[in-house]
PDB file of C-alpha atoms in Angstrom:
ATOM      1  CA  UNK A  71      14.015  13.264 -26.897  1.00 70.00           C
ATOM      2  CA  UNK A  72      14.985  10.633 -24.697  1.00 83.00           C
ATOM      3  CA  UNK A  73      12.196   8.696 -23.089  1.00 85.00           C
ATOM      4  CA  UNK A  74      14.517   7.161 -20.036  1.00 87.00           C
ATOM      5  CA  UNK A  75      15.541  10.878 -19.270  1.00 90.00           C
ATOM      6  CA  UNK A  76      11.850  12.132 -19.022  1.00 90.00           C
ATOM      7  CA  UNK A  77      11.168   9.376 -16.940  1.00 87.00           C
ATOM      8  CA  UNK A  78      13.911  10.282 -14.378  1.00 90.00           C
ATOM      9  CA  UNK A  79      12.774  13.918 -14.536  1.00 91.00           C
ATOM     10  CA  UNK A  80       9.110  12.685 -13.977  1.00 89.00           C
ATOM     11  CA  UNK A  81      10.016  10.842 -10.954  1.00 87.00           C
ATOM     12  CA  UNK A  82      12.193  13.458  -9.558  1.00 90.00           C
ATOM     13  CA  UNK A  83       9.662  16.045  -9.660  1.00 90.00           C
ATOM     14  CA  UNK A  84       7.156  13.626  -8.137  1.00 86.00           C
ATOM     15  CA  UNK A  85       9.757  12.939  -5.058  1.00 85.00           C
ATOM     16  CA  UNK A  86      11.241  16.493  -4.911  1.00 87.00           C
ATOM     17  CA  UNK A  87      14.617  14.657  -4.486  1.00 88.00           C
ATOM     18  CA  UNK A  88      17.381  13.597  -6.475  1.00 90.00           C
ATOM     19  CA  UNK A  89      18.747  11.110  -3.823  1.00 88.00           C
ATOM     20  CA  UNK A  90      15.152   9.693  -3.360  1.00 84.00           C
ATOM     21  CA  UNK A  91      14.932   9.156  -6.997  1.00 87.00           C
ATOM     22  CA  UNK A  92      18.391   7.639  -7.292  1.00 89.00           C
ATOM     23  CA  UNK A  93      17.351   5.004  -4.905  1.00 84.00           C
ATOM     24  CA  UNK A  94      13.866   4.267  -6.610  1.00 80.00           C
ATOM     25  CA  UNK A  95      15.476   4.085 -10.006  1.00 84.00           C
ATOM     26  CA  UNK A  96      18.446   2.010  -8.839  1.00 84.00           C
ATOM     27  CA  UNK A  97      20.475   4.923 -10.297  1.00 89.00           C
ATOM     28  CA  UNK A  98      23.450   6.870  -8.695  1.00 91.00           C
ATOM     29  CA  UNK A  99      22.744  10.352  -7.771  1.00 90.00           C
ATOM     30  CA  UNK A 100      25.174  11.691 -10.090  1.00 92.00           C
ATOM     31  CA  UNK A 101      23.611   9.868 -12.964  1.00 93.00           C
ATOM     32  CA  UNK A 102      20.179  11.369 -12.014  1.00 91.00           C
ATOM     33  CA  UNK A 103      21.696  14.828 -11.913  1.00 91.00           C
ATOM     34  CA  UNK A 104      23.529  14.552 -14.967  1.00 93.00           C
ATOM     35  CA  UNK A 105      20.401  13.448 -16.936  1.00 93.00           C
ATOM     36  CA  UNK A 106      18.382  16.238 -15.426  1.00 93.00           C
ATOM     37  CA  UNK A 107      20.927  18.545 -16.345  1.00 92.00           C
ATOM     38  CA  UNK A 108      21.118  17.170 -20.297  1.00 92.00           C
ATOM     39  CA  UNK A 109      17.189  17.867 -20.412  1.00 91.00           C
ATOM     40  CA  UNK A 110      17.807  21.590 -19.420  1.00 91.00           C
ATOM     41  CA  UNK A 111      20.747  21.867 -21.948  1.00 91.00           C
ATOM     42  CA  UNK A 112      18.582  20.339 -24.713  1.00 91.00           C
ATOM     43  CA  UNK A 113      15.818  22.851 -23.597  1.00 91.00           C
ATOM     44  CA  UNK A 114      18.153  25.675 -22.710  1.00 92.00           C
ATOM     45  CA  UNK A 115      15.709  26.428 -19.600  1.00 92.00           C
ATOM     46  CA  UNK A 116      16.105  25.525 -16.052  1.00 93.00           C
ATOM     47  CA  UNK A 117      13.506  22.712 -14.629  1.00 93.00           C
ATOM     48  CA  UNK A 118      14.425  22.640 -11.015  1.00 93.00           C
ATOM     49  CA  UNK A 119      14.871  25.309  -8.397  1.00 91.00           C
ATOM     50  CA  UNK A 120      17.607  23.843  -6.251  1.00 85.00           C
ATOM     51  CA  UNK A 121      18.090  25.002  -2.575  1.00 79.00           C
ATOM     52  CA  UNK A 122      20.216  23.175   0.220  1.00 73.00           C
ATOM     53  CA  UNK A 123      16.934  21.892   1.460  1.00 73.00           C
ATOM     54  CA  UNK A 124      14.718  20.961  -1.254  1.00 80.00           C
ATOM     55  CA  UNK A 125      14.176  21.299  -5.045  1.00 90.00           C
ATOM     56  CA  UNK A 126      10.686  22.461  -6.665  1.00 91.00           C
ATOM     57  CA  UNK A 127       9.822  22.899 -10.335  1.00 93.00           C
ATOM     58  CA  UNK A 128      10.303  25.750 -12.146  1.00 94.00           C
ATOM     59  CA  UNK A 129       7.460  27.046 -14.621  1.00 93.00           C
ATOM     60  CA  UNK A 130       9.064  25.380 -17.472  1.00 94.00           C
ATOM     61  CA  UNK A 131       9.405  22.079 -15.324  1.00 93.00           C
ATOM     62  CA  UNK A 132       5.881  22.524 -14.548  1.00 93.00           C
ATOM     63  CA  UNK A 133       4.961  22.436 -18.308  1.00 94.00           C
ATOM     64  CA  UNK A 134       7.140  19.669 -18.883  1.00 93.00           C
ATOM     65  CA  UNK A 135       5.844  17.905 -16.025  1.00 91.00           C
ATOM     66  CA  UNK A 136       2.375  17.937 -17.335  1.00 89.00           C
ATOM     67  CA  UNK A 137       3.282  16.956 -20.703  1.00 91.00           C
ATOM     68  CA  UNK A 138       5.297  14.133 -19.408  1.00 90.00           C
ATOM     69  CA  UNK A 139       2.173  13.029 -17.484  1.00 85.00           C
ATOM     70  CA  UNK A 140       0.123  12.729 -20.326  1.00 85.00           C
ATOM     71  CA  UNK A 141       2.825  11.121 -22.480  1.00 87.00           C
ATOM     72  CA  UNK A 142       3.035   8.466 -19.965  1.00 81.00           C
ATOM     73  CA  UNK A 143      -0.693   7.907 -19.884  1.00 79.00           C
ATOM     74  CA  UNK A 144      -0.876   8.023 -23.716  1.00 84.00           C
ATOM     75  CA  UNK A 145       1.736   5.206 -23.873  1.00 81.00           C
ATOM     76  CA  UNK A 146      -0.155   2.949 -21.497  1.00 75.00           C
ATOM     77  CA  UNK A 147      -3.415   3.654 -23.244  1.00 74.00           C
ATOM     78  CA  UNK A 148      -1.720   2.446 -26.701  1.00 80.00           C
ATOM     79  CA  UNK A 149      -0.043  -0.437 -25.055  1.00 74.00           C
ATOM     80  CA  UNK A 150      -3.511  -1.569 -23.577  1.00 64.00           C
ATOM     81  CA  UNK A 151      -5.235  -1.176 -27.074  1.00 73.00           C
ATOM     82  CA  UNK A 152      -2.830  -3.021 -28.757  1.00 74.00           C
ATOM     83  CA  UNK A 153      -3.072  -5.692 -25.978  1.00 68.00           C
ATOM     84  CA  UNK A 154      -6.740  -5.933 -26.436  1.00 68.00           C
ATOM     85  CA  UNK A 155      -6.541  -6.389 -30.152  1.00 63.00           C
ATOM     86  CA  UNK A 156      -4.220  -9.314 -29.800  1.00 68.00           C
ATOM     87  CA  UNK A 157      -7.014 -11.003 -27.551  1.00 65.00           C
ATOM     88  CA  UNK A 158      -4.668 -12.486 -24.966  1.00 70.00           C
ATOM     89  CA  UNK A 159      -3.482 -11.510 -21.678  1.00 78.00           C
ATOM     90  CA  UNK A 160       0.191 -11.439 -20.963  1.00 79.00           C
ATOM     91  CA  UNK A 161       3.276  -9.279 -19.816  1.00 82.00           C
ATOM     92  CA  UNK A 162       4.518  -8.244 -16.493  1.00 87.00           C
ATOM     93  CA  UNK A 163       2.509  -6.865 -13.626  1.00 93.00           C
ATOM     94  CA  UNK A 164       3.941  -5.353 -10.507  1.00 94.00           C
ATOM     95  CA  UNK A 165       1.883  -5.205  -7.451  1.00 96.00           C
ATOM     96  CA  UNK A 166       2.512  -3.278  -4.156  1.00 96.00           C
ATOM     97  CA  UNK A 167       0.529  -4.412  -1.136  1.00 95.00           C
ATOM     98  CA  UNK A 168       0.554  -3.504   2.747  1.00 90.00           C
ATOM     99  CA  UNK A 169       1.734  -5.920   5.159  1.00 87.00           C
ATOM    100  CA  UNK A 170      -1.676  -7.995   6.154  1.00 87.00           C
ATOM    101  CA  UNK A 171      -2.733  -7.645   2.403  1.00 92.00           C
ATOM    102  CA  UNK A 172       0.226  -8.997   1.206  1.00 93.00           C
ATOM    103  CA  UNK A 173       0.648 -11.724   3.539  1.00 89.00           C
ATOM    104  CA  UNK A 174      -2.870 -13.189   4.196  1.00 89.00           C
ATOM    105  CA  UNK A 175      -4.970 -11.897   1.463  1.00 89.00           C
ATOM    106  CA  UNK A 176      -3.390 -11.397  -2.058  1.00 92.00           C
ATOM    107  CA  UNK A 177      -1.472 -14.981  -2.159  1.00 92.00           C
ATOM    108  CA  UNK A 178      -4.682 -16.831  -2.611  1.00 88.00           C
ATOM    109  CA  UNK A 179      -6.193 -14.262  -5.178  1.00 92.00           C
ATOM    110  CA  UNK A 180      -2.992 -14.060  -7.187  1.00 94.00           C
ATOM    111  CA  UNK A 181      -2.716 -18.000  -7.355  1.00 93.00           C
ATOM    112  CA  UNK A 182      -6.463 -18.220  -8.876  1.00 93.00           C
ATOM    113  CA  UNK A 183      -5.426 -15.375 -11.314  1.00 93.00           C
ATOM    114  CA  UNK A 184      -2.375 -17.003 -12.365  1.00 93.00           C
ATOM    115  CA  UNK A 185      -4.234 -20.142 -12.839  1.00 92.00           C
ATOM    116  CA  UNK A 186      -6.670 -18.251 -15.320  1.00 90.00           C
ATOM    117  CA  UNK A 187      -3.753 -15.863 -16.729  1.00 90.00           C
ATOM    118  CA  UNK A 188      -0.487 -18.393 -16.679  1.00 91.00           C
ATOM    119  CA  UNK A 189       0.951 -15.927 -19.474  1.00 89.00           C
ATOM    120  CA  UNK A 190       1.071 -12.623 -16.951  1.00 91.00           C
ATOM    121  CA  UNK A 191       4.186 -12.499 -14.867  1.00 92.00           C
ATOM    122  CA  UNK A 192       3.036 -11.450 -11.500  1.00 93.00           C
ATOM    123  CA  UNK A 193       5.396  -9.509  -9.071  1.00 94.00           C
ATOM    124  CA  UNK A 194       4.310  -8.929  -5.537  1.00 95.00           C
ATOM    125  CA  UNK A 195       6.290  -6.893  -2.546  1.00 94.00           C
ATOM    126  CA  UNK A 196       5.305  -5.561   0.509  1.00 92.00           C
ATOM    127  CA  UNK A 197       5.239  -2.184   1.550  1.00 90.00           C
ATOM    128  CA  UNK A 198       3.648   0.365   3.748  1.00 84.00           C
ATOM    129  CA  UNK A 199       0.933   2.282   2.747  1.00 84.00           C
ATOM    130  CA  UNK A 200       2.803   5.525   2.158  1.00 84.00           C
ATOM    131  CA  UNK A 201       5.634   3.760  -0.047  1.00 88.00           C
ATOM    132  CA  UNK A 202       2.975   2.025  -2.052  1.00 92.00           C
ATOM    133  CA  UNK A 203       1.531   5.703  -3.162  1.00 89.00           C
ATOM    134  CA  UNK A 204       5.336   6.997  -3.916  1.00 87.00           C
ATOM    135  CA  UNK A 205       5.801   3.749  -6.166  1.00 89.00           C
ATOM    136  CA  UNK A 206       2.568   4.418  -7.869  1.00 90.00           C
ATOM    137  CA  UNK A 207       3.188   7.988  -8.415  1.00 85.00           C
ATOM    138  CA  UNK A 208       6.717   6.852  -9.947  1.00 83.00           C
ATOM    139  CA  UNK A 209       5.349   4.287 -12.310  1.00 84.00           C
ATOM    140  CA  UNK A 210       7.334   1.524 -10.167  1.00 88.00           C
ATOM    141  CA  UNK A 211       4.323  -0.491  -9.540  1.00 93.00           C
ATOM    142  CA  UNK A 212       1.106  -0.850 -11.659  1.00 92.00           C
ATOM    143  CA  UNK A 213      -1.108  -1.317  -8.852  1.00 95.00           C
ATOM    144  CA  UNK A 214      -1.569  -1.016  -5.134  1.00 96.00           C
ATOM    145  CA  UNK A 215      -3.304  -2.847  -2.376  1.00 95.00           C
ATOM    146  CA  UNK A 216      -4.003  -0.896   0.754  1.00 92.00           C
ATOM    147  CA  UNK A 217      -5.496  -1.208   4.245  1.00 85.00           C
ATOM    148  CA  UNK A 218      -7.746   2.398   4.650  1.00 81.00           C
ATOM    149  CA  UNK A 219      -8.048   5.192   2.561  1.00 81.00           C
ATOM    150  CA  UNK A 220      -5.620   7.996   1.887  1.00 81.00           C
ATOM    151  CA  UNK A 221      -5.750  11.463   0.939  1.00 80.00           C
ATOM    152  CA  UNK A 222      -4.224  11.373  -2.821  1.00 82.00           C
ATOM    153  CA  UNK A 223      -6.197  13.067  -5.308  1.00 83.00           C
ATOM    154  CA  UNK A 224      -4.361  11.648  -8.364  1.00 82.00           C
ATOM    155  CA  UNK A 225      -4.961   8.091  -7.572  1.00 90.00           C
ATOM    156  CA  UNK A 226      -8.106   6.609  -7.559  1.00 92.00           C
ATOM    157  CA  UNK A 227      -9.101   4.158  -4.401  1.00 94.00           C
ATOM    158  CA  UNK A 228     -11.821   1.244  -4.852  1.00 93.00           C
ATOM    159  CA  UNK A 229     -12.830  -0.991  -1.988  1.00 93.00           C
ATOM    160  CA  UNK A 230     -12.489  -4.718  -3.043  1.00 92.00           C
ATOM    161  CA  UNK A 231     -12.956  -6.525   0.484  1.00 90.00           C
ATOM    162  CA  UNK A 232     -14.098  -6.100   3.835  1.00 89.00           C
ATOM    163  CA  UNK A 233     -11.921  -6.892   7.114  1.00 90.00           C
ATOM    164  CA  UNK A 234     -12.598  -6.766  10.892  1.00 91.00           C
ATOM    165  CA  UNK A 235      -9.656  -6.036  13.443  1.00 94.00           C
ATOM    166  CA  UNK A 236     -10.380  -8.118  16.454  1.00 95.00           C
ATOM    167  CA  UNK A 237      -8.704  -8.555  19.914  1.00 96.00           C
ATOM    168  CA  UNK A 238      -6.557 -11.829  20.372  1.00 96.00           C
ATOM    169  CA  UNK A 239      -4.671 -13.333  23.291  1.00 96.00           C
ATOM    170  CA  UNK A 240      -3.183 -16.510  24.179  1.00 95.00           C
ATOM    171  CA  UNK A 241      -5.477 -19.310  25.435  1.00 94.00           C
ATOM    172  CA  UNK A 242      -3.382 -19.483  28.672  1.00 89.00           C
ATOM    173  CA  UNK A 243      -2.802 -15.803  29.013  1.00 87.00           C
ATOM    174  CA  UNK A 244      -2.818 -14.430  32.613  1.00 87.00           C
ATOM    175  CA  UNK A 245      -4.361 -11.222  32.246  1.00 87.00           C
ATOM    176  CA  UNK A 246      -8.008 -12.015  30.979  1.00 86.00           C
ATOM    177  CA  UNK A 247      -9.962 -14.956  32.366  1.00 83.00           C
ATOM    178  CA  UNK A 248     -12.956 -14.923  30.303  1.00 88.00           C
ATOM    179  CA  UNK A 249     -13.514 -14.304  26.577  1.00 91.00           C
ATOM    180  CA  UNK A 250     -15.216 -10.766  27.212  1.00 91.00           C
ATOM    181  CA  UNK A 251     -13.251  -7.767  27.905  1.00 90.00           C
ATOM    182  CA  UNK A 252     -14.370  -4.267  29.360  1.00 90.00           C
ATOM    183  CA  UNK A 253     -12.932  -1.040  28.139  1.00 90.00           C
ATOM    184  CA  UNK A 254     -11.087  -0.590  31.597  1.00 89.00           C
ATOM    185  CA  UNK A 255      -9.401  -3.919  31.039  1.00 90.00           C
ATOM    186  CA  UNK A 256      -8.319  -3.355  27.549  1.00 91.00           C
ATOM    187  CA  UNK A 257      -6.518  -0.072  28.764  1.00 92.00           C
ATOM    188  CA  UNK A 258      -5.072  -1.690  31.610  1.00 93.00           C
ATOM    189  CA  UNK A 259      -3.501  -5.045  30.359  1.00 94.00           C
ATOM    190  CA  UNK A 260      -0.149  -5.100  28.289  1.00 96.00           C
ATOM    191  CA  UNK A 261      -0.974  -4.928  24.570  1.00 96.00           C
ATOM    192  CA  UNK A 262       1.428  -5.228  21.349  1.00 97.00           C
ATOM    193  CA  UNK A 263       0.302  -3.329  18.672  1.00 94.00           C
ATOM    194  CA  UNK A 264       1.472  -2.274  14.877  1.00 90.00           C
ATOM    195  CA  UNK A 265       3.512   0.632  14.624  1.00 87.00           C
ATOM    196  CA  UNK A 266       2.387   4.282  14.165  1.00 84.00           C
ATOM    197  CA  UNK A 267       1.648   4.935  10.356  1.00 75.00           C
ATOM    198  CA  UNK A 268       0.402   1.306   9.725  1.00 80.00           C
ATOM    199  CA  UNK A 269      -3.153   0.819   8.348  1.00 78.00           C
ATOM    200  CA  UNK A 270      -4.145  -1.558  11.325  1.00 86.00           C
ATOM    201  CA  UNK A 271      -2.963   1.310  13.736  1.00 88.00           C
ATOM    202  CA  UNK A 272      -5.191   3.967  11.983  1.00 85.00           C
ATOM    203  CA  UNK A 273      -8.363   1.711  11.775  1.00 87.00           C
ATOM    204  CA  UNK A 274      -7.718   0.862  15.448  1.00 90.00           C
ATOM    205  CA  UNK A 275      -7.272   4.458  16.708  1.00 91.00           C
ATOM    206  CA  UNK A 276     -10.244   5.700  14.502  1.00 89.00           C
ATOM    207  CA  UNK A 277     -12.538   3.163  15.734  1.00 89.00           C
ATOM    208  CA  UNK A 278     -11.373   4.114  19.394  1.00 91.00           C
ATOM    209  CA  UNK A 279     -12.077   7.584  18.554  1.00 90.00           C
ATOM    210  CA  UNK A 280     -15.594   7.153  17.256  1.00 89.00           C
ATOM    211  CA  UNK A 281     -16.248   5.232  20.869  1.00 88.00           C
ATOM    212  CA  UNK A 282     -14.847   8.019  22.793  1.00 89.00           C
ATOM    213  CA  UNK A 283     -11.671   5.548  23.999  1.00 89.00           C
ATOM    214  CA  UNK A 284      -8.528   7.305  24.244  1.00 91.00           C
ATOM    215  CA  UNK A 285      -5.995   5.055  22.439  1.00 90.00           C
ATOM    216  CA  UNK A 286      -3.298   6.901  24.087  1.00 91.00           C
ATOM    217  CA  UNK A 287      -3.912   5.550  27.370  1.00 94.00           C
ATOM    218  CA  UNK A 288      -3.413   1.621  26.300  1.00 94.00           C
ATOM    219  CA  UNK A 289      -0.813   0.042  28.196  1.00 96.00           C
ATOM    220  CA  UNK A 290       1.427  -0.540  25.303  1.00 96.00           C
ATOM    221  CA  UNK A 291       4.575  -2.620  25.873  1.00 96.00           C
ATOM    222  CA  UNK A 292       5.792  -3.038  22.447  1.00 95.00           C
ATOM    223  CA  UNK A 293       5.026  -1.567  18.567  1.00 95.00           C
ATOM    224  CA  UNK A 294       5.849  -4.128  16.061  1.00 93.00           C
ATOM    225  CA  UNK A 295       6.353  -3.740  12.457  1.00 87.00           C
ATOM    226  CA  UNK A 296       5.561  -7.526  11.385  1.00 88.00           C
ATOM    227  CA  UNK A 297       2.433  -9.370  12.191  1.00 90.00           C
ATOM    228  CA  UNK A 298       3.976 -12.699  12.658  1.00 92.00           C
ATOM    229  CA  UNK A 299       5.826 -11.220  15.353  1.00 94.00           C
ATOM    230  CA  UNK A 300       2.947  -9.735  17.228  1.00 96.00           C
ATOM    231  CA  UNK A 301       1.249 -13.265  17.018  1.00 95.00           C
ATOM    232  CA  UNK A 302       4.202 -14.969  18.144  1.00 96.00           C
ATOM    233  CA  UNK A 303       4.603 -12.407  21.164  1.00 96.00           C
ATOM    234  CA  UNK A 304       1.012 -12.844  22.078  1.00 96.00           C
ATOM    235  CA  UNK A 305       1.030 -16.718  21.463  1.00 95.00           C
ATOM    236  CA  UNK A 306       3.860 -16.367  24.353  1.00 94.00           C
ATOM    237  CA  UNK A 307       1.664 -14.794  26.893  1.00 93.00           C
ATOM    238  CA  UNK A 308       3.240 -11.440  26.594  1.00 95.00           C
ATOM    239  CA  UNK A 309       0.022  -9.485  26.211  1.00 95.00           C
ATOM    240  CA  UNK A 310      -2.779  -9.041  24.094  1.00 96.00           C
ATOM    241  CA  UNK A 311      -3.232  -7.385  20.617  1.00 96.00           C
ATOM    242  CA  UNK A 312      -5.473  -5.944  18.005  1.00 95.00           C
ATOM    243  CA  UNK A 313      -4.956  -7.610  14.762  1.00 93.00           C
ATOM    244  CA  UNK A 314      -6.623  -8.367  11.256  1.00 92.00           C
ATOM    245  CA  UNK A 315      -8.924 -11.202  11.627  1.00 92.00           C
ATOM    246  CA  UNK A 316      -7.674 -12.437   8.186  1.00 89.00           C
ATOM    247  CA  UNK A 317      -4.213 -12.741   9.683  1.00 91.00           C
ATOM    248  CA  UNK A 318      -5.100 -14.875  12.491  1.00 94.00           C
ATOM    249  CA  UNK A 319      -7.749 -17.523  11.011  1.00 91.00           C
ATOM    250  CA  UNK A 320      -5.464 -20.644  11.257  1.00 92.00           C
ATOM    251  CA  UNK A 321      -4.475 -20.040  14.558  1.00 95.00           C
ATOM    252  CA  UNK A 322      -8.083 -19.471  15.812  1.00 95.00           C
ATOM    253  CA  UNK A 323      -8.771 -22.585  14.036  1.00 94.00           C
ATOM    254  CA  UNK A 324      -6.038 -24.484  15.741  1.00 96.00           C
ATOM    255  CA  UNK A 325      -6.604 -22.979  19.130  1.00 95.00           C
ATOM    256  CA  UNK A 326      -2.978 -21.329  19.593  1.00 96.00           C
ATOM    257  CA  UNK A 327      -4.940 -17.696  19.709  1.00 96.00           C
ATOM    258  CA  UNK A 328      -8.534 -16.871  21.176  1.00 95.00           C
ATOM    259  CA  UNK A 329     -10.710 -13.956  20.383  1.00 95.00           C
ATOM    260  CA  UNK A 330     -11.460 -11.848  22.975  1.00 95.00           C
ATOM    261  CA  UNK A 331     -14.863  -9.738  22.640  1.00 93.00           C
ATOM    262  CA  UNK A 332     -15.740  -6.354  23.786  1.00 89.00           C
ATOM    263  CA  UNK A 333     -19.292  -4.459  24.363  1.00 82.00           C
ATOM    264  CA  UNK A 334     -19.450  -1.051  22.476  1.00 79.00           C
ATOM    265  CA  UNK A 335     -16.434  -1.283  19.853  1.00 85.00           C
ATOM    266  CA  UNK A 336     -16.275  -2.664  16.657  1.00 84.00           C
ATOM    267  CA  UNK A 337     -13.103  -2.409  14.221  1.00 90.00           C
ATOM    268  CA  UNK A 338     -14.229  -3.062  10.626  1.00 88.00           C
ATOM    269  CA  UNK A 339     -12.831  -1.408   7.474  1.00 88.00           C
ATOM    270  CA  UNK A 340     -12.543  -1.970   3.749  1.00 90.00           C
ATOM    271  CA  UNK A 341      -9.213  -2.929   1.759  1.00 92.00           C
ATOM    272  CA  UNK A 342      -8.490  -0.970  -1.153  1.00 94.00           C
ATOM    273  CA  UNK A 343      -7.284  -1.388  -4.557  1.00 95.00           C
ATOM    274  CA  UNK A 344      -5.076   1.861  -5.414  1.00 96.00           C
ATOM    275  CA  UNK A 345      -3.865   3.028  -9.069  1.00 94.00           C
ATOM    276  CA  UNK A 346      -3.468   5.689 -11.441  1.00 86.00           C
ATOM    277  CA  UNK A 347      -6.465   5.692 -13.455  1.00 81.00           C
ATOM    278  CA  UNK A 348      -4.495   6.991 -16.967  1.00 75.00           C
ATOM    279  CA  UNK A 349      -1.880   4.818 -16.375  1.00 78.00           C
ATOM    280  CA  UNK A 350      -3.549   1.495 -15.937  1.00 83.00           C
ATOM    281  CA  UNK A 351      -1.944  -1.462 -17.697  1.00 84.00           C
ATOM    282  CA  UNK A 352      -4.134  -4.022 -19.462  1.00 85.00           C
ATOM    283  CA  UNK A 353      -2.693  -6.715 -16.884  1.00 90.00           C
ATOM    284  CA  UNK A 354      -3.701  -4.320 -14.105  1.00 91.00           C
ATOM    285  CA  UNK A 355      -7.253  -4.187 -15.310  1.00 89.00           C
ATOM    286  CA  UNK A 356      -7.583  -7.805 -15.908  1.00 90.00           C
ATOM    287  CA  UNK A 357      -6.482  -8.357 -12.226  1.00 94.00           C
ATOM    288  CA  UNK A 358      -8.977  -5.649 -10.912  1.00 94.00           C
ATOM    289  CA  UNK A 359     -11.888  -7.117 -12.821  1.00 91.00           C
ATOM    290  CA  UNK A 360     -10.873 -10.874 -11.406  1.00 93.00           C
ATOM    291  CA  UNK A 361     -10.637  -9.621  -7.944  1.00 93.00           C
ATOM    292  CA  UNK A 362     -14.022  -7.381  -8.466  1.00 89.00           C
ATOM    293  CA  UNK A 363     -15.704 -10.465  -9.894  1.00 86.00           C
ATOM    294  CA  UNK A 364     -15.066 -12.424  -6.575  1.00 77.00           C
ATOM    295  CA  UNK A 365     -17.257 -10.210  -4.530  1.00 60.00           C
ATOM    296  CA  UNK A 366     -15.681 -11.702  -1.323  1.00 56.00           C
ATOM    297  CA  UNK A 367     -15.239 -10.522   2.315  1.00 49.00           C
ATOM    298  CA  UNK A 368     -12.982 -11.812   4.978  1.00 45.00           C
ATOM    299  CA  UNK A 369     -14.870 -13.984   7.209  1.00 43.00           C
TER     300      UNK A 369
END
């Protein structure tokens, strides 16, 4: 039994796509198809129903999928027990984080963690929340960090820090003359916001909805994927924005941006660690324990 082939099968079953699996595992699509075919020939059964638009597991494929899932969990459990027996913490740790956390929160935590566990080789990549989920399901990363809860029963989500979204403007902006803004002004001034699907955008819209404010009436002049680009546009006076306070601490301190206040609307959220509980590596557990022990929030 070839474990690499089983991994390809498992990732394909999660993705429901040969092409996406090839991309995720850095293989050619023909290689993915060949490995699946060899598994089917080995057990003399079809594992996937193939149509022009999608693939799905056959009854035989469902059986194999659940067995492989248990096998992966068992392998991780064995690795964790052996690492605990050694009494040292070392090995690779692949982490995926959403933009705000990956750029403005995790670097400080990982620096302290690396000082405590220098034998752990850390790999941090920034993805959107949905991509983090896909990579966790496919076991391409060990631990994820996201900005809002997602509906994925197969994954566990634990809050580890608090954050606040704030309204920011350039001190010399021509739109708002005071540091206090009304809802009517918020809906009328040019605003630059994160793209749809981002954690920040979701929290903003949820907060508005709770306060009976229609986010679709915002005077949006730009939707950007990168926090740094948003800050630069606001500093240039193009408009105001709503952004994580953790992302603008330096600018607020230096006075290149200022915070605006609005009565009746608060935009707070938790940051979450997200992971496969049955596939959690020893190094992942140590990082989670380290972060949980800090008991900190974003001030």
